[in-house]
Coordinates of C-alpha atoms and ligand atoms in Angstrom, one line a residue:
X159 CA -7.2 -33.2 -16.2
X160 CA -5.2 -31.1 -19.2
X161 CA -5.3 -27.6 -16.8
X162 CA -4.1 -30.6 -13.9
X163 CA -1.0 -31.2 -15.8
X164 CA -0.3 -27.5 -16.4
X165 CA -0.6 -27.5 -13.0
X166 CA 1.4 -29.0 -11.3
X167 CA 4.0 -28.2 -14.2
X168 CA 3.4 -25.3 -11.8
X169 CA 4.1 -22.5 -14.6
X170 CA 6.7 -24.4 -17.0
X171 CA 6.0 -26.2 -20.2
X172 CA 4.4 -29.3 -20.3
X173 CA 5.7 -31.8 -23.4
X174 CA 3.2 -33.0 -26.3
X175 CA 4.0 -36.6 -24.8
X176 CA 3.2 -35.3 -21.4
X177 CA -0.1 -34.0 -22.3
X178 CA -1.4 -37.2 -24.5
X179 CA 0.1 -39.6 -21.8
X180 CA -2.3 -37.3 -19.3
X181 CA -5.5 -37.3 -21.4
X182 CA -4.3 -40.7 -22.6
X183 CA -4.6 -40.1 -26.6
X184 CA -3.0 -39.4 -29.5
X185 CA -0.6 -36.4 -29.7
X186 CA -2.6 -35.3 -32.6
X187 CA -5.6 -34.9 -30.2
X188 CA -3.7 -33.1 -27.9
X189 CA -4.0 -30.5 -30.5
X190 CA -7.7 -30.4 -30.2
X191 CA -7.8 -30.5 -26.4
X192 CA -5.5 -27.2 -26.3
X193 CA -7.2 -25.2 -29.2
X194 CA -10.5 -26.1 -26.8
X195 CA -8.8 -24.4 -24.3
X196 CA -7.9 -21.1 -26.2
X197 CA -11.7 -21.0 -27.5
X198 CA -12.1 -20.7 -23.7
X199 CA -9.7 -17.8 -23.2
X200 CA -6.4 -18.8 -22.2
X201 CA -4.0 -17.9 -24.4
X202 CA -0.6 -20.5 -24.9
X203 CA 3.2 -20.1 -25.6
X204 CA 4.1 -23.0 -27.8
X205 CA 7.9 -24.1 -28.0
X206 CA 8.9 -27.2 -30.3
X207 CA 10.7 -29.9 -28.2
X208 CA 9.5 -28.0 -24.8
X209 CA 6.0 -28.2 -25.2
X210 CA 3.3 -26.1 -24.0
X211 CA 3.2 -23.0 -21.6
X212 CA 0.1 -21.1 -20.3
X213 CA 0.6 -17.5 -20.3
X214 CA -2.5 -15.7 -19.7
X215 CA -5.7 -17.3 -17.9
X216 CA -9.4 -15.5 -19.0
X217 CA -10.9 -13.9 -15.4
X218 CA -13.3 -16.8 -15.3
X219 CA -13.4 -19.0 -11.6
X220 CA -15.5 -22.0 -13.0
X221 CA -13.4 -23.7 -10.3
X222 CA -10.7 -24.6 -13.8
X223 CA -8.5 -21.3 -13.4
X224 CA -8.7 -21.7 -9.4
X225 CA -8.2 -24.7 -9.0
X226 CA -4.3 -23.9 -12.1
X227 CA -1.8 -22.6 -9.9
X228 CA -3.8 -23.3 -6.3
X229 CA -1.3 -24.2 -3.6
X230 CA -3.0 -24.2 -0.8
X231 CA -3.3 -27.7 1.2
X232 CA -6.9 -27.9 1.7
X233 CA -8.6 -24.8 1.5
X234 CA -10.5 -24.1 -2.0
X235 CA -9.7 -28.0 -2.6
X236 CA -13.6 -28.2 -3.6
X237 CA -14.7 -26.1 -5.0
X238 CA -18.9 -25.6 -5.6
X239 CA -19.2 -22.7 -8.7
X240 CA -22.5 -21.9 -10.5
X241 CA -23.0 -18.7 -12.4
X242 CA -26.0 -16.8 -10.6
X243 CA -27.0 -17.6 -7.2
X244 CA -29.0 -15.8 -4.0
X245 CA -26.0 -16.0 -2.2
X246 CA -23.3 -18.3 -1.5
X247 CA -23.9 -18.2 2.0
X248 CA -26.9 -19.9 1.6
X249 CA -25.4 -22.6 -0.8
X250 CA -22.4 -23.1 2.0
X251 CA -24.6 -23.6 4.6
X252 CA -26.1 -26.6 2.2
X253 CA -23.1 -27.8 2.1
X254 CA -21.5 -27.7 5.3
X255 CA -25.2 -29.1 6.8
X256 CA -24.5 -32.3 4.6
X257 CA -20.9 -32.7 5.6
X258 CA -18.6 -30.4 3.0
X259 CA -15.4 -31.0 3.6
X260 CA -13.7 -28.6 5.2
X261 CA -12.4 -25.8 2.9
X262 CA -14.8 -26.2 0.9
X263 CA -15.7 -23.6 -0.7
X264 CA -19.1 -21.9 -2.9
X265 CA -18.2 -19.1 -5.4
X266 CA -20.5 -17.4 -7.9
X267 CA -20.2 -15.1 -10.6
X268 CA -23.2 -13.0 -9.9
X269 CA -25.2 -12.9 -6.1
X270 CA -29.4 -12.1 -6.9
X271 CA -29.4 -11.3 -3.2
X272 CA -26.2 -11.1 -1.6
X273 CA -26.2 -10.4 1.7
X274 CA -24.6 -8.1 4.4
X275 CA -25.2 -8.1 8.2
X276 CA -27.8 -8.1 9.9
X277 CA -29.5 -8.3 6.5
X278 CA -28.0 -5.8 4.6
X279 CA -27.6 -6.5 0.4
X280 CA -24.3 -6.6 -0.6
X281 CA -24.3 -5.8 -4.1
X282 CA -23.0 -8.3 -6.4
X283 CA -23.0 -7.8 -10.2
X284 CA -22.4 -10.8 -12.7
X285 CA -18.7 -10.9 -13.1
X286 CA -17.3 -7.6 -11.2
X287 CA -16.0 -9.6 -8.1
X288 CA -15.6 -12.6 -6.0
X289 CA -18.1 -13.3 -4.5
X290 CA -17.0 -16.6 -2.2
X291 CA -18.6 -19.1 1.4
X292 CA -15.5 -20.7 2.7
X293 CA -16.5 -23.6 5.0
X294 CA -14.3 -24.3 8.1
X295 CA -14.1 -26.0 10.6
X296 CA -12.4 -25.9 13.8
X297 CA -13.0 -27.1 17.4
X298 CA -12.9 -23.8 19.2
X299 CA -15.4 -22.9 21.6
X300 CA -19.2 -20.7 20.2
X301 CA -16.9 -17.4 21.7
X302 CA -14.2 -17.7 19.7
X303 CA -15.6 -17.8 16.3
X304 CA -16.1 -14.1 16.2
X305 CA -12.0 -14.2 16.2
X306 CA -12.7 -15.9 12.9
X307 CA -13.6 -13.1 11.1
X308 CA -10.7 -10.4 12.1
X309 CA -9.1 -13.7 11.2
X310 CA -10.6 -13.6 7.5
X311 CA -9.5 -9.0 7.3
X312 CA -6.2 -9.6 7.7
X313 CA -6.2 -12.6 5.1
X314 CA -7.9 -10.8 2.9
X315 CA -5.8 -7.9 3.2
X316 CA -2.6 -9.3 2.7
X317 CA -4.1 -11.2 -0.6
X318 CA -4.7 -7.4 -1.5
X319 CA -1.5 -5.8 -0.7
X320 CA 0.1 -9.0 -2.6
X321 CA -1.5 -8.5 -5.8
X322 CA -2.2 -5.2 -6.4
X323 CA 0.3 -3.0 -4.5
X324 CA -3.8 -1.1 -2.7
X325 CA -3.1 -0.6 1.0
X326 CA -6.0 -1.2 3.1
X327 CA -7.3 -0.4 6.1
X328 CA -9.8 -2.3 8.7
X329 CA -12.2 -1.3 9.9
X330 CA -14.3 -3.0 13.2
X331 CA -15.3 -5.4 12.6
X332 CA -15.9 -6.5 8.9
X333 CA -15.5 -3.7 6.5
X334 CA -11.6 -3.3 4.3
X335 CA -11.4 0.0 3.0
X336 CA -8.8 1.6 0.8
X337 CA -9.0 4.9 0.8
X338 CA -11.9 5.1 2.7
X339 CA -13.8 4.0 0.4
X340 CA -15.5 -0.4 1.2
X341 CA -14.1 -2.5 -1.1
X342 CA -14.6 -5.4 0.8
X343 CA -17.8 -6.9 3.2
X344 CA -16.6 -10.0 5.3
X345 CA -20.0 -12.1 6.4
X346 CA -19.2 -14.8 9.5
X347 CA -22.0 -17.1 10.2
X348 CA -21.6 -20.2 12.4
X349 CA -23.5 -23.7 12.5
X350 CA -23.2 -24.9 15.8
X351 CA -25.2 -27.0 18.8
X352 CA -25.1 -25.7 22.0
X353 CA -21.5 -25.6 22.7
X354 CA -20.3 -27.2 20.0
X355 CA -18.9 -25.8 16.3
X356 CA -20.2 -28.3 14.0
X357 CA -19.0 -24.9 11.1
X358 CA -18.5 -21.0 10.2
X359 CA -18.8 -19.6 7.1
X360 CA -17.2 -17.1 5.5
X361 CA -19.1 -14.5 3.5
X362 CA -16.5 -12.6 0.9
X363 CA -17.8 -9.8 -1.4
X364 CA -14.9 -7.9 -2.8
X365 CA -15.3 -5.6 -5.4
X366 CA -12.6 -6.1 -8.3
X367 CA -12.8 -5.5 -11.5
X368 CA -16.3 -2.4 -11.2
X369 CA -16.1 1.1 -12.5
X370 CA -18.3 3.8 -11.4
X371 CA -21.1 3.2 -12.9
X372 CA -21.2 -0.8 -12.1
X373 CA -22.4 0.5 -8.7
X374 CA -25.9 1.6 -8.4
X375 CA -26.0 5.5 -7.3
X376 CA -26.8 5.1 -3.6
X377 CA -23.5 3.1 -3.5
X378 CA -21.3 6.0 -4.9
X379 CA -18.7 7.7 -2.4
X380 CA -18.8 4.5 -0.1
X381 CA -17.6 1.7 -2.4
X382 CA -14.9 1.2 -3.9
X383 CA -13.0 -1.4 -6.3
X384 CA -10.0 -2.7 -6.2
X385 CA -9.6 -1.2 -10.6
X386 CA -11.4 2.0 -9.4
X387 CA -8.5 2.1 -7.0
X388 CA -5.4 0.9 -9.5
X389 CA -6.3 1.8 -12.5
X390 CA -5.7 -2.1 -13.5
X391 CA -7.5 -4.8 -13.7
X392 CA -7.4 -8.1 -11.8
X393 CA -7.5 -11.5 -12.9
X394 CA -10.4 -12.9 -9.9
X395 CA -8.9 -16.1 -9.3
X396 CA -5.7 -15.2 -8.9
X397 CA -7.0 -13.0 -6.2
X398 CA -8.9 -16.1 -5.1
X399 CA -5.6 -17.8 -5.2
X400 CA -4.5 -15.6 -2.3
X401 CA -6.9 -15.2 -0.6
X402 CA -7.0 -18.7 0.1
X403 CA -3.4 -19.1 0.8
X404 CA -3.1 -16.3 3.0
X405 CA -6.0 -17.8 4.9
X406 CA -4.9 -21.1 5.1
X407 CA -1.9 -19.8 6.6
X408 CA -3.1 -17.8 9.3
X409 CA -5.8 -20.6 9.6
X410 CA -2.8 -22.8 10.1
X411 CA -1.1 -20.2 12.9
X412 CA -4.3 -19.6 14.2
X413 CA -5.0 -22.9 15.0
X414 CA -1.8 -24.0 16.6
X415 CA -0.7 -20.6 18.3
X416 CA -4.0 -19.0 19.3
X417 CA -4.9 -15.5 18.2
X418 CA -2.6 -14.1 19.6
X419 CA -0.3 -13.1 16.1
X420 CA -3.2 -13.0 14.5
X421 CA -4.7 -9.7 16.6
X422 CA -0.9 -8.0 16.3
X423 CA -1.4 -7.9 13.2
X424 CA -5.6 -7.0 12.4
X425 CA -4.6 -4.3 14.8
X426 CA -1.5 -3.0 12.8
X427 CA -4.6 -2.5 9.5
X428 CA -7.3 -1.3 11.8
X429 CA -8.5 2.2 10.9
X430 CA -10.4 2.9 14.2
X431 CA -7.6 2.2 16.8
X432 CA -7.0 5.4 18.5
X433 CA -9.7 7.3 17.1
X434 CA -12.4 7.8 18.4
X435 CA -16.1 7.0 17.3
X436 CA -19.7 6.1 17.5
X437 CA -20.5 2.4 18.4
X438 CA -23.9 2.2 17.5
X439 CA -25.7 -1.1 18.8
X440 CA -29.2 -2.5 19.6
X441 CA -29.3 -1.0 23.6
X442 CA -28.4 2.3 22.0
X443 CA -24.8 4.7 20.8
X444 CA -21.8 5.1 23.0
X445 CA -18.5 7.7 21.9
X446 CA -15.1 7.8 23.0
X447 CA -12.1 6.3 21.4
X448 CA -11.0 2.9 20.8
X449 CA -8.3 1.9 22.3
X450 CA -8.4 -1.9 20.8
X451 CA -9.6 -5.2 20.5
X452 CA -9.0 -7.7 23.5
X453 CA -8.0 -11.2 23.4
X454 CA -11.6 -12.5 22.2
X455 CA -11.6 -9.7 19.4
X456 CA -13.9 -8.1 21.4
X457 CA -13.6 -3.9 20.7
X458 CA -13.0 -1.6 23.1
X459 CA -14.0 1.2 23.5
X460 CA -12.6 4.0 26.2
X461 CA -15.2 6.5 27.4
X462 CA -15.4 10.3 28.4
X463 CA -15.7 9.4 31.7
X464 CA -12.6 6.4 31.6
X465 CA -14.7 4.0 31.8
X466 CA -14.2 1.1 29.3
X467 CA -17.1 -0.2 27.3
X468 CA -16.9 -3.6 25.3
X469 CA -18.6 -3.7 22.0
X470 CA -19.3 -7.4 21.0
X471 CA -21.9 -5.8 17.6
X472 CA -22.4 -1.9 16.3
X473 CA -22.2 -0.1 13.6
X474 CA -19.0 3.0 13.6
X475 CA -18.7 6.0 12.7
X476 CA -15.2 7.3 13.0
X477 CA -15.1 10.7 13.7
X478 CA -13.1 13.6 12.4
Ligands
ATP1052 P1 -21.6 -0.7 7.0 O1 -20.5 -1.0 8.0 O2 -20.1 0.0 6.4 O3 -22.2 0.4 7.6 P2 -22.0 -2.9 7.8 O4 -20.8 -3.6 8.0 O5 -22.8 -3.0 8.6 O6 -21.9 -1.6 7.1 P3 -22.0 -5.1 5.7 O7 -22.7 -6.4 5.6 O8 -20.5 -5.2 5.7 O9 -23.2 -4.2 6.6 O10 -22.2 -4.9 4.2 C1 -23.8 -3.9 3.7 C2 -23.7 -3.1 3.5 O11 -22.6 -2.5 3.1 C3 -24.7 -2.3 2.6 O12 -26.0 -1.7 3.3 C4 -24.5 -0.5 1.7 O13 -24.4 0.1 2.4 C5 -23.3 -1.0 1.7 N1 -22.6 -2.6 0.7 C6 -23.6 -3.1 -0.5 N2 -23.1 -3.7 -1.8 C7 -22.0 -3.5 -1.4 C8 -20.5 -3.1 -2.0 N3 -20.7 -4.4 -3.5 N4 -19.5 -2.7 -2.6 C9 -19.3 -1.9 -1.0 N5 -20.7 -1.7 -0.1 C10 -21.8 -2.2 -0.8

């Protein structure tokens, strides 16, 4: 409740009088609540006559920290936090199945069975990254849902740029790389029936404060974190807020104007376009030049014989 008051004050001071009204207790009892916040790792500045202001929030993501200063209208307004879960995707599927509102997020400090595409595992150690799944309920046909993976990738790149000054690239369809190494994985899953989409669940694994040795040996050389690329540590809750804000803005734009604006942004961040790639699909490998994505989000590959092949799902290897 007290954090709510700070959130509404948007970074300015909250007076002792206001706090005692919000908490329904005496001005002296307010002091105890302030001390509790300090014990949780918040740093507060007190100025006589003005009241208190939060100057630093702890690097925790237990719900309150995400709510404090969150600027979205729908996304992240319902937060399901657990210290440790198998996978936030699994939690979000259960929440979506029992009627959770659009924008509900499942977030955890650690995943013990984090997963990526095709049941590949996603390493998600405690306290280092953002392991989060967001429930959307768009009224779109099934064949348009891959667009939301691309939309999420753009939102996350924008949030990373804004929060860190780094310049990530997108590798089709679902990876975000910084200086050639993977910092983010996105996994989009559906709950649908016939052609009706009930929910789209966007899973995001984002490596934030890892140092090299926080990754297992087999990921050295493949994976990176925002800290490893910038030399700085980041507050995870603030990055979650930024992701949710960018995601909501783009998603609203998408619902009103369609995929075109997202497509243009996506292309501006895509690392694989106009390069030779090899796409390994279930039907075999195809090589050629990636020339773009179509209006559905399908990758267009121009083969050496000039024919264009549409790639729906594949592992992509960049050549040269
Ligand atoms: P890629 O295209 O990079 O081969 P993918 O798109 O097929 O991966 P994803 O679902 O994005 O698969 O992620 C799973 C893969 O990512 C794992 O097989 C592993 O190689 C790598 N990986 C696992 N955990 C992490 C992590 N925390 N950071 C970066 N990479 C990871």
